[in-house]
Amino acid sequence: MKFRNFKMVDYVVYGRGSFDQLDEILAPRRLGEAPMIFFVDHYFEGKALVNRIPLRGKDKVVFVDVTYEPKTTYVDKLAGELKAEFGTVSGIIAIGGGSAMDLGKAVSLMMNNPGSSADYQGWDLVKQPGVYKAGIPTLSGTGAEVSRTTVLTGPTRKLGMNSDFTPFDQIVLDPALTANAPVNQRFYTGMDCYIHCIESLEGTFLNEFSKSYGEKALELCQYVFLEKDQWDEECDDKLMMASYAGGMSIAYSQVGVAHAVSYGLSYLLGTKHGIGNCIVMNHLEEYYPAGVEEFKRMVDKNKIDIPVGICKGLSEEQFDTMINVSLGMKPLWENALGKDWEKIMTRDKLRNLYGKL
């Protein structure tokens, strides 16, 4: 029997105000004059958080465009610009939601690996460590801060750079940074975590490692989205830890149907990951009956609108594109439906599901 030797984040700091320790955390990682590059979600342009970034020497803030989820072309462009301007850098510090963190991880890897990031979409294709990288989430739920992947949309597919070189060297978990997140965005991202838990806990890959983290993350999500009557600091604290635990849960197992289907939406329509998962989860009673019922209660209690009819009017060719992307996520389908998943999730059945969205 062979067990996965799972690479985790090297260093974790948690606590309100921990962002203010960033300067001392980065100091020993600086390589001479080579700068630290701060990838900051463009949402924060002109906001107070930017003034708290501890810039030294040639350090640079790059506001990254996360209007759409990261594309391999954007990763290659950012890495190319940094190499042209600086040659090398001391590190990449990613501040933002899942897309900003995924960009940070991907560009870090492409600073030290040849070719295009599209060449590394898959499992264990990255051969060289990237430059030092740190992740600082300003939204909670994606688990990008702890995952061994960076999900990218490439020329032919949406697939991560899954490797032992992908996880961050350092993460800074400061719940205060999530305080003013837009309500809808916070919910969609939080539901990414909730859906991680449902898919992990009901998957065929489940083991006690995944189960322990998944159960705790699920309990935290249920508390903040069903038991609490108003959002407060406790909610931010708990959801940040739910995101961490949910990410750890899928690290040793996998996600399932909602993620596999939403990848198709994202690839064709540019649907953002969190909201895409919510759109799909709304229609998955056949696979996760209890989870979907509870999900709908969370939607109602938090007064959130989940878009419907986004696949209306698509051509059969477009449906085929989504189906091809989705069926390419083989480990997700196997976790959800077992080794014979291809007999269960036929193209016709998946076409029918996309038609409901």
Short mmCIF file of C-alpha atoms in Angstrom, two decimals:
data_model
loop_
_atom_site.label_atom_id
_atom_site.label_comp_id
_atom_site.label_asym_id
_atom_site.label_seq_id
_atom_site.Cartn_x
_atom_site.Cartn_y
_atom_site.Cartn_z
CA MET A 1 0.00 0.00 0.00
CA LYS A 2 1.31 3.44 -0.90
CA PHE A 3 0.38 6.58 1.02
CA ARG A 4 0.65 10.13 -0.26
CA ASN A 5 3.51 12.09 1.25
CA PHE A 6 1.62 15.34 1.58
CA LYS A 7 3.48 18.68 1.39
CA MET A 8 2.03 21.35 3.68
CA VAL A 9 2.59 25.08 4.12
CA ASP A 10 5.89 25.63 5.96
CA TYR A 11 4.88 28.46 8.28
CA VAL A 12 1.51 29.71 9.53
CA VAL A 13 0.74 32.76 11.64
CA TYR A 14 -2.82 33.34 12.83
CA GLY A 15 -4.41 36.22 14.70
CA ARG A 16 -5.97 39.64 14.44
CA GLY A 17 -3.25 42.14 13.56
CA SER A 18 -0.78 39.46 12.47
CA PHE A 19 -0.47 41.26 9.09
CA ASP A 20 1.61 43.87 10.95
CA GLN A 21 4.34 41.24 11.54
CA LEU A 22 4.90 40.88 7.81
CA ASP A 23 8.06 42.99 7.75
CA GLU A 24 9.86 40.82 10.32
CA ILE A 25 8.55 37.62 8.67
CA LEU A 26 9.97 38.65 5.29
CA ALA A 27 13.29 40.09 6.54
CA PRO A 28 15.25 36.79 6.65
CA ARG A 29 13.88 35.82 3.21
CA ARG A 30 15.31 38.83 1.40
CA LEU A 31 18.10 38.05 -1.07
CA GLY A 32 20.36 41.10 -1.25
CA GLU A 33 18.85 43.81 -3.46
CA ALA A 34 16.27 41.47 -5.06
CA PRO A 35 12.82 42.87 -4.28
CA MET A 36 9.74 41.38 -2.72
CA ILE A 37 6.81 41.68 -5.14
CA PHE A 38 3.38 42.18 -3.60
CA PHE A 39 0.52 40.92 -5.75
CA VAL A 40 -2.53 42.75 -4.38
CA ASP A 41 -6.12 42.14 -5.49
CA HIS A 42 -7.12 45.21 -7.54
CA TYR A 43 -10.10 45.62 -5.15
CA PHE A 44 -7.65 47.22 -2.69
CA GLU A 45 -6.29 49.88 -5.06
CA GLY A 46 -6.59 53.20 -3.23
CA LYS A 47 -7.63 51.53 0.05
CA ALA A 48 -5.90 51.76 3.43
CA LEU A 49 -4.49 48.21 3.41
CA VAL A 50 -1.97 49.14 0.70
CA ASN A 51 -0.34 51.70 3.00
CA ARG A 52 0.35 48.96 5.55
CA ILE A 53 2.48 46.88 3.15
CA PRO A 54 6.11 46.95 4.43
CA LEU A 55 7.97 48.06 1.29
CA ARG A 56 11.79 48.06 1.31
CA GLY A 57 14.31 49.02 -1.37
CA LYS A 58 13.09 48.01 -4.85
CA ASP A 59 9.96 46.27 -3.54
CA LYS A 60 6.97 46.65 -5.82
CA VAL A 61 3.19 46.48 -5.45
CA VAL A 62 1.42 44.97 -8.47
CA PHE A 63 -2.37 45.29 -8.49
CA VAL A 64 -3.50 42.04 -10.10
CA ASP A 65 -6.67 41.94 -12.15
CA VAL A 66 -8.91 39.22 -10.75
CA THR A 67 -12.04 40.24 -12.66
CA TYR A 68 -11.73 36.78 -14.20
CA GLU A 69 -10.05 33.76 -12.69
CA PRO A 70 -6.33 33.42 -13.52
CA LYS A 71 -5.38 32.52 -17.07
CA THR A 72 -2.08 30.90 -18.05
CA THR A 73 -1.46 33.85 -20.43
CA TYR A 74 -1.73 36.31 -17.50
CA VAL A 75 0.61 34.22 -15.33
CA ASP A 76 3.19 34.09 -18.15
CA LYS A 77 2.87 37.86 -18.73
CA LEU A 78 3.42 38.70 -15.05
CA ALA A 79 6.38 36.34 -14.71
CA GLY A 80 7.92 37.66 -17.95
CA GLU A 81 7.59 41.28 -16.82
CA LEU A 82 9.24 40.55 -13.45
CA LYS A 83 12.14 38.69 -15.10
CA ALA A 84 12.63 41.54 -17.58
CA GLU A 85 12.57 44.22 -14.88
CA PHE A 86 14.45 42.52 -12.03
CA GLY A 87 16.01 39.31 -13.32
CA THR A 88 15.12 37.58 -10.10
CA VAL A 89 13.08 38.49 -7.02
CA SER A 90 13.27 37.59 -3.35
CA GLY A 91 9.66 36.48 -3.28
CA ILE A 92 6.03 36.90 -4.28
CA ILE A 93 3.56 37.97 -1.59
CA ALA A 94 -0.06 37.41 -2.64
CA ILE A 95 -2.73 39.46 -0.85
CA GLY A 96 -6.39 38.88 -1.75
CA GLY A 97 -8.90 36.13 -2.42
CA GLY A 98 -8.35 32.76 -4.05
CA SER A 99 -7.56 34.17 -7.51
CA ALA A 100 -4.88 36.53 -6.19
CA MET A 101 -3.32 33.73 -4.13
CA ASP A 102 -3.39 31.34 -7.09
CA LEU A 103 -1.68 33.98 -9.25
CA GLY A 104 1.01 34.40 -6.60
CA LYS A 105 1.69 30.67 -6.43
CA ALA A 106 1.74 30.28 -10.22
CA VAL A 107 4.03 33.25 -10.91
CA SER A 108 6.40 32.09 -8.15
CA LEU A 109 6.72 28.74 -9.93
CA MET A 110 7.15 30.32 -13.38
CA MET A 111 10.05 32.49 -12.15
CA ASN A 112 12.13 29.28 -11.95
CA ASN A 113 10.55 26.90 -14.48
CA PRO A 114 10.89 27.20 -18.28
CA GLY A 115 8.13 27.51 -20.86
CA SER A 116 4.50 28.45 -20.24
CA SER A 117 2.40 27.79 -17.16
CA ALA A 118 0.06 25.87 -19.51
CA ASP A 119 2.82 23.25 -19.76
CA TYR A 120 2.38 22.48 -16.06
CA GLN A 121 -1.40 22.09 -15.89
CA GLY A 122 -1.81 18.64 -14.39
CA TRP A 123 -0.33 16.57 -11.59
CA ASP A 124 3.35 16.69 -10.56
CA LEU A 125 4.66 18.28 -13.76
CA VAL A 126 6.52 21.12 -12.01
CA LYS A 127 10.18 20.13 -11.57
CA GLN A 128 11.81 23.15 -9.87
CA PRO A 129 10.82 25.06 -6.71
CA GLY A 130 9.56 28.57 -7.34
CA VAL A 131 10.80 31.69 -5.59
CA TYR A 132 9.72 32.25 -1.97
CA LYS A 133 5.96 32.84 -1.74
CA ALA A 134 3.58 33.95 0.98
CA GLY A 135 -0.22 34.02 0.92
CA ILE A 136 -2.41 36.48 2.83
CA PRO A 137 -6.14 35.84 2.37
CA THR A 138 -8.58 38.76 2.51
CA LEU A 139 -11.56 36.47 1.86
CA SER A 140 -12.18 33.15 3.59
CA GLY A 141 -13.34 29.95 1.97
CA THR A 142 -11.32 28.92 -1.05
CA GLY A 143 -8.62 27.04 0.86
CA ALA A 144 -6.12 28.40 -1.69
CA GLU A 145 -3.91 29.38 1.24
CA VAL A 146 -3.17 25.72 2.00
CA SER A 147 -3.74 23.84 -1.26
CA ARG A 148 -1.08 22.19 -3.44
CA THR A 149 -2.67 23.56 -6.58
CA THR A 150 -3.11 26.85 -8.38
CA VAL A 151 -6.17 26.66 -10.61
CA LEU A 152 -5.59 28.18 -14.06
CA THR A 153 -7.59 28.51 -17.27
CA GLY A 154 -5.34 27.49 -20.13
CA PRO A 155 -5.78 27.41 -23.90
CA THR A 156 -7.55 24.04 -23.84
CA ARG A 157 -8.64 23.40 -20.24
CA LYS A 158 -9.10 24.67 -16.73
CA LEU A 159 -6.75 22.73 -14.50
CA GLY A 160 -4.33 23.43 -11.70
CA MET A 161 -0.57 23.22 -11.39
CA ASN A 162 -0.80 20.45 -8.81
CA SER A 163 2.61 19.81 -7.26
CA ASP A 164 4.63 19.64 -4.07
CA PHE A 165 6.27 22.92 -5.13
CA THR A 166 2.94 24.79 -5.27
CA PRO A 167 2.04 25.34 -1.56
CA PHE A 168 3.00 28.62 0.05
CA ASP A 169 6.13 28.86 2.19
CA GLN A 170 4.25 31.14 4.57
CA ILE A 171 0.65 32.14 5.18
CA VAL A 172 -0.60 35.02 7.30
CA LEU A 173 -4.13 34.43 8.59
CA ASP A 174 -5.43 37.76 9.90
CA PRO A 175 -9.24 37.70 10.22
CA ALA A 176 -9.31 41.51 10.50
CA LEU A 177 -8.42 41.67 6.78
CA THR A 178 -11.76 40.05 5.87
CA ALA A 179 -13.92 42.46 7.90
CA ASN A 180 -15.33 44.60 5.10
CA ALA A 181 -15.80 41.94 2.43
CA PRO A 182 -18.93 42.47 0.26
CA VAL A 183 -21.77 40.34 1.65
CA ASN A 184 -22.46 38.37 -1.54
CA GLN A 185 -18.77 37.74 -2.23
CA ARG A 186 -18.20 36.60 1.35
CA PHE A 187 -21.11 34.16 1.05
CA TYR A 188 -20.03 32.71 -2.31
CA THR A 189 -16.48 32.20 -1.03
CA GLY A 190 -17.73 30.77 2.26
CA MET A 191 -19.88 28.33 0.31
CA ASP A 192 -16.79 27.19 -1.58
CA CYS A 193 -15.55 25.99 1.82
CA TYR A 194 -18.92 24.47 2.75
CA ILE A 195 -19.07 22.59 -0.56
CA HIS A 196 -15.45 21.40 -0.07
CA CYS A 197 -16.63 19.82 3.17
CA ILE A 198 -19.73 18.14 1.71
CA GLU A 199 -17.80 16.75 -1.26
CA SER A 200 -14.88 15.57 0.86
CA LEU A 201 -16.99 14.00 3.62
CA GLU A 202 -19.25 12.16 1.16
CA GLY A 203 -16.48 11.13 -1.23
CA THR A 204 -15.01 7.69 -1.83
CA PHE A 205 -11.48 8.95 -1.06
CA LEU A 206 -12.42 9.85 2.55
CA ASN A 207 -10.05 8.87 5.36
CA GLU A 208 -9.70 9.98 8.98
CA PHE A 209 -7.24 12.75 8.08
CA SER A 210 -9.70 14.36 5.67
CA LYS A 211 -12.68 13.57 7.87
CA SER A 212 -11.22 15.26 10.96
CA TYR A 213 -10.55 18.54 9.15
CA GLY A 214 -13.74 18.34 7.08
CA GLU A 215 -16.02 17.82 10.06
CA LYS A 216 -14.52 20.79 11.89
CA ALA A 217 -14.76 23.05 8.85
CA LEU A 218 -18.38 21.99 8.30
CA GLU A 219 -19.26 22.72 11.93
CA LEU A 220 -17.74 26.23 11.64
CA CYS A 221 -19.63 26.94 8.38
CA GLN A 222 -22.91 25.78 9.90
CA TYR A 223 -22.34 28.06 12.89
CA VAL A 224 -21.61 31.25 10.94
CA PHE A 225 -24.16 30.76 8.14
CA LEU A 226 -27.06 29.21 10.08
CA GLU A 227 -26.74 29.93 13.80
CA LYS A 228 -25.44 33.51 13.84
CA ASP A 229 -28.04 36.25 13.33
CA GLN A 230 -25.61 38.98 12.34
CA TRP A 231 -22.08 39.04 11.01
CA ASP A 232 -19.39 40.02 13.51
CA GLU A 233 -15.71 39.50 14.34
CA GLU A 234 -16.38 35.99 15.64
CA CYS A 235 -17.77 35.05 12.21
CA ASP A 236 -14.64 36.34 10.47
CA ASP A 237 -12.43 34.43 12.92
CA LYS A 238 -14.32 31.16 12.52
CA LEU A 239 -14.73 31.34 8.74
CA MET A 240 -10.99 31.91 8.32
CA MET A 241 -10.31 28.72 10.25
CA ALA A 242 -13.06 26.89 8.34
CA SER A 243 -11.28 27.84 5.11
CA TYR A 244 -7.97 26.50 6.42
CA ALA A 245 -9.50 23.25 7.70
CA GLY A 246 -11.61 22.80 4.56
CA GLY A 247 -8.51 23.21 2.41
CA MET A 248 -6.69 20.65 4.54
CA SER A 249 -9.61 18.25 4.24
CA ILE A 250 -9.48 18.12 0.44
CA ALA A 251 -5.68 17.95 0.43
CA TYR A 252 -5.80 14.28 1.38
CA SER A 253 -9.02 13.49 -0.48
CA GLN A 254 -10.74 15.43 -3.30
CA VAL A 255 -13.73 17.58 -4.18
CA GLY A 256 -16.63 16.26 -6.23
CA VAL A 257 -19.58 16.94 -8.54
CA ALA A 258 -20.10 20.66 -7.85
CA HIS A 259 -16.47 21.51 -8.53
CA ALA A 260 -16.21 19.26 -11.58
CA VAL A 261 -19.29 20.86 -13.16
CA SER A 262 -18.39 24.44 -12.19
CA TYR A 263 -14.99 24.09 -13.91
CA GLY A 264 -16.90 23.82 -17.20
CA LEU A 265 -18.88 26.98 -16.43
CA SER A 266 -15.72 28.85 -15.56
CA TYR A 267 -13.86 27.75 -18.67
CA LEU A 268 -16.63 28.67 -21.11
CA LEU A 269 -18.47 31.54 -19.41
CA GLY A 270 -15.82 32.94 -17.06
CA THR A 271 -18.08 32.22 -14.07
CA LYS A 272 -16.15 32.85 -10.84
CA HIS A 273 -15.41 29.78 -8.78
CA GLY A 274 -17.45 30.51 -5.64
CA ILE A 275 -20.61 31.62 -7.41
CA GLY A 276 -20.20 28.82 -9.97
CA ASN A 277 -20.17 26.23 -7.20
CA CYS A 278 -23.33 27.77 -5.73
CA ILE A 279 -25.12 27.72 -9.12
CA VAL A 280 -24.30 24.02 -9.51
CA MET A 281 -24.93 23.01 -5.88
CA ASN A 282 -28.50 24.28 -6.22
CA HIS A 283 -29.20 21.30 -8.54
CA LEU A 284 -27.28 18.41 -6.93
CA GLU A 285 -29.97 16.79 -4.76
CA GLU A 286 -29.31 13.47 -6.50
CA TYR A 287 -25.71 13.41 -5.23
CA TYR A 288 -25.71 15.36 -1.96
CA PRO A 289 -29.35 15.45 -0.72
CA ALA A 290 -28.68 16.57 2.87
CA GLY A 291 -25.96 19.03 1.84
CA VAL A 292 -28.13 20.66 -0.82
CA GLU A 293 -31.06 21.02 1.60
CA GLU A 294 -28.79 22.69 4.16
CA PHE A 295 -27.15 24.83 1.47
CA LYS A 296 -30.57 26.16 0.43
CA ARG A 297 -31.35 27.05 4.04
CA MET A 298 -28.09 29.01 4.21
CA VAL A 299 -29.01 30.85 0.98
CA ASP A 300 -32.45 31.78 2.37
CA LYS A 301 -31.20 32.80 5.82
CA ASN A 302 -28.49 35.04 4.38
CA LYS A 303 -30.83 36.48 1.69
CA ILE A 304 -28.49 35.65 -1.20
CA ASP A 305 -29.54 35.46 -4.84
CA ILE A 306 -28.11 32.50 -6.74
CA PRO A 307 -28.19 33.17 -10.50
CA VAL A 308 -30.31 30.84 -12.65
CA GLY A 309 -30.55 30.29 -16.40
CA ILE A 310 -26.90 31.07 -17.16
CA CYS A 311 -26.71 28.25 -19.73
CA LYS A 312 -29.87 29.37 -21.52
CA GLY A 313 -29.32 29.88 -25.23
CA LEU A 314 -25.95 28.13 -25.43
CA SER A 315 -25.19 26.12 -28.57
CA GLU A 316 -24.60 22.37 -28.49
CA GLU A 317 -20.98 23.08 -29.36
CA GLN A 318 -20.68 25.24 -26.23
CA PHE A 319 -22.32 22.54 -24.09
CA ASP A 320 -19.82 20.05 -25.54
CA THR A 321 -16.94 22.34 -24.53
CA MET A 322 -18.18 22.48 -20.93
CA ILE A 323 -18.77 18.73 -20.85
CA ASN A 324 -15.25 18.03 -22.13
CA VAL A 325 -13.68 20.30 -19.49
CA SER A 326 -15.78 18.79 -16.72
CA LEU A 327 -15.20 15.16 -17.66
CA GLY A 328 -11.47 15.89 -17.76
CA MET A 329 -11.56 16.27 -13.96
CA LYS A 330 -11.22 12.52 -13.45
CA PRO A 331 -10.05 12.45 -9.79
CA LEU A 332 -13.04 14.63 -8.80
CA TRP A 333 -15.54 12.33 -10.49
CA GLU A 334 -13.91 9.22 -9.04
CA ASN A 335 -14.07 10.70 -5.55
CA ALA A 336 -17.72 11.58 -6.02
CA LEU A 337 -19.03 8.47 -7.78
CA GLY A 338 -16.40 5.74 -7.43
CA LYS A 339 -14.16 3.93 -9.91
CA ASP A 340 -17.05 3.25 -12.31
CA TRP A 341 -17.98 6.94 -12.47
CA GLU A 342 -17.89 7.02 -16.30
CA LYS A 343 -20.82 4.60 -16.43
CA ILE A 344 -22.78 6.85 -14.03
CA MET A 345 -21.97 10.35 -15.32
CA THR A 346 -22.53 9.94 -19.05
CA ARG A 347 -22.26 12.85 -21.49
CA ASP A 348 -26.06 12.86 -21.83
CA LYS A 349 -26.56 13.04 -18.08
CA LEU A 350 -24.04 15.88 -17.75
CA ARG A 351 -25.64 17.70 -20.70
CA ASN A 352 -28.98 17.49 -18.90
CA LEU A 353 -27.44 18.89 -15.71
CA TYR A 354 -25.83 21.83 -17.53
CA GLY A 355 -29.21 22.48 -19.17
CA LYS A 356 -30.75 23.07 -15.72
CA LEU A 357 -28.21 25.75 -14.84
#
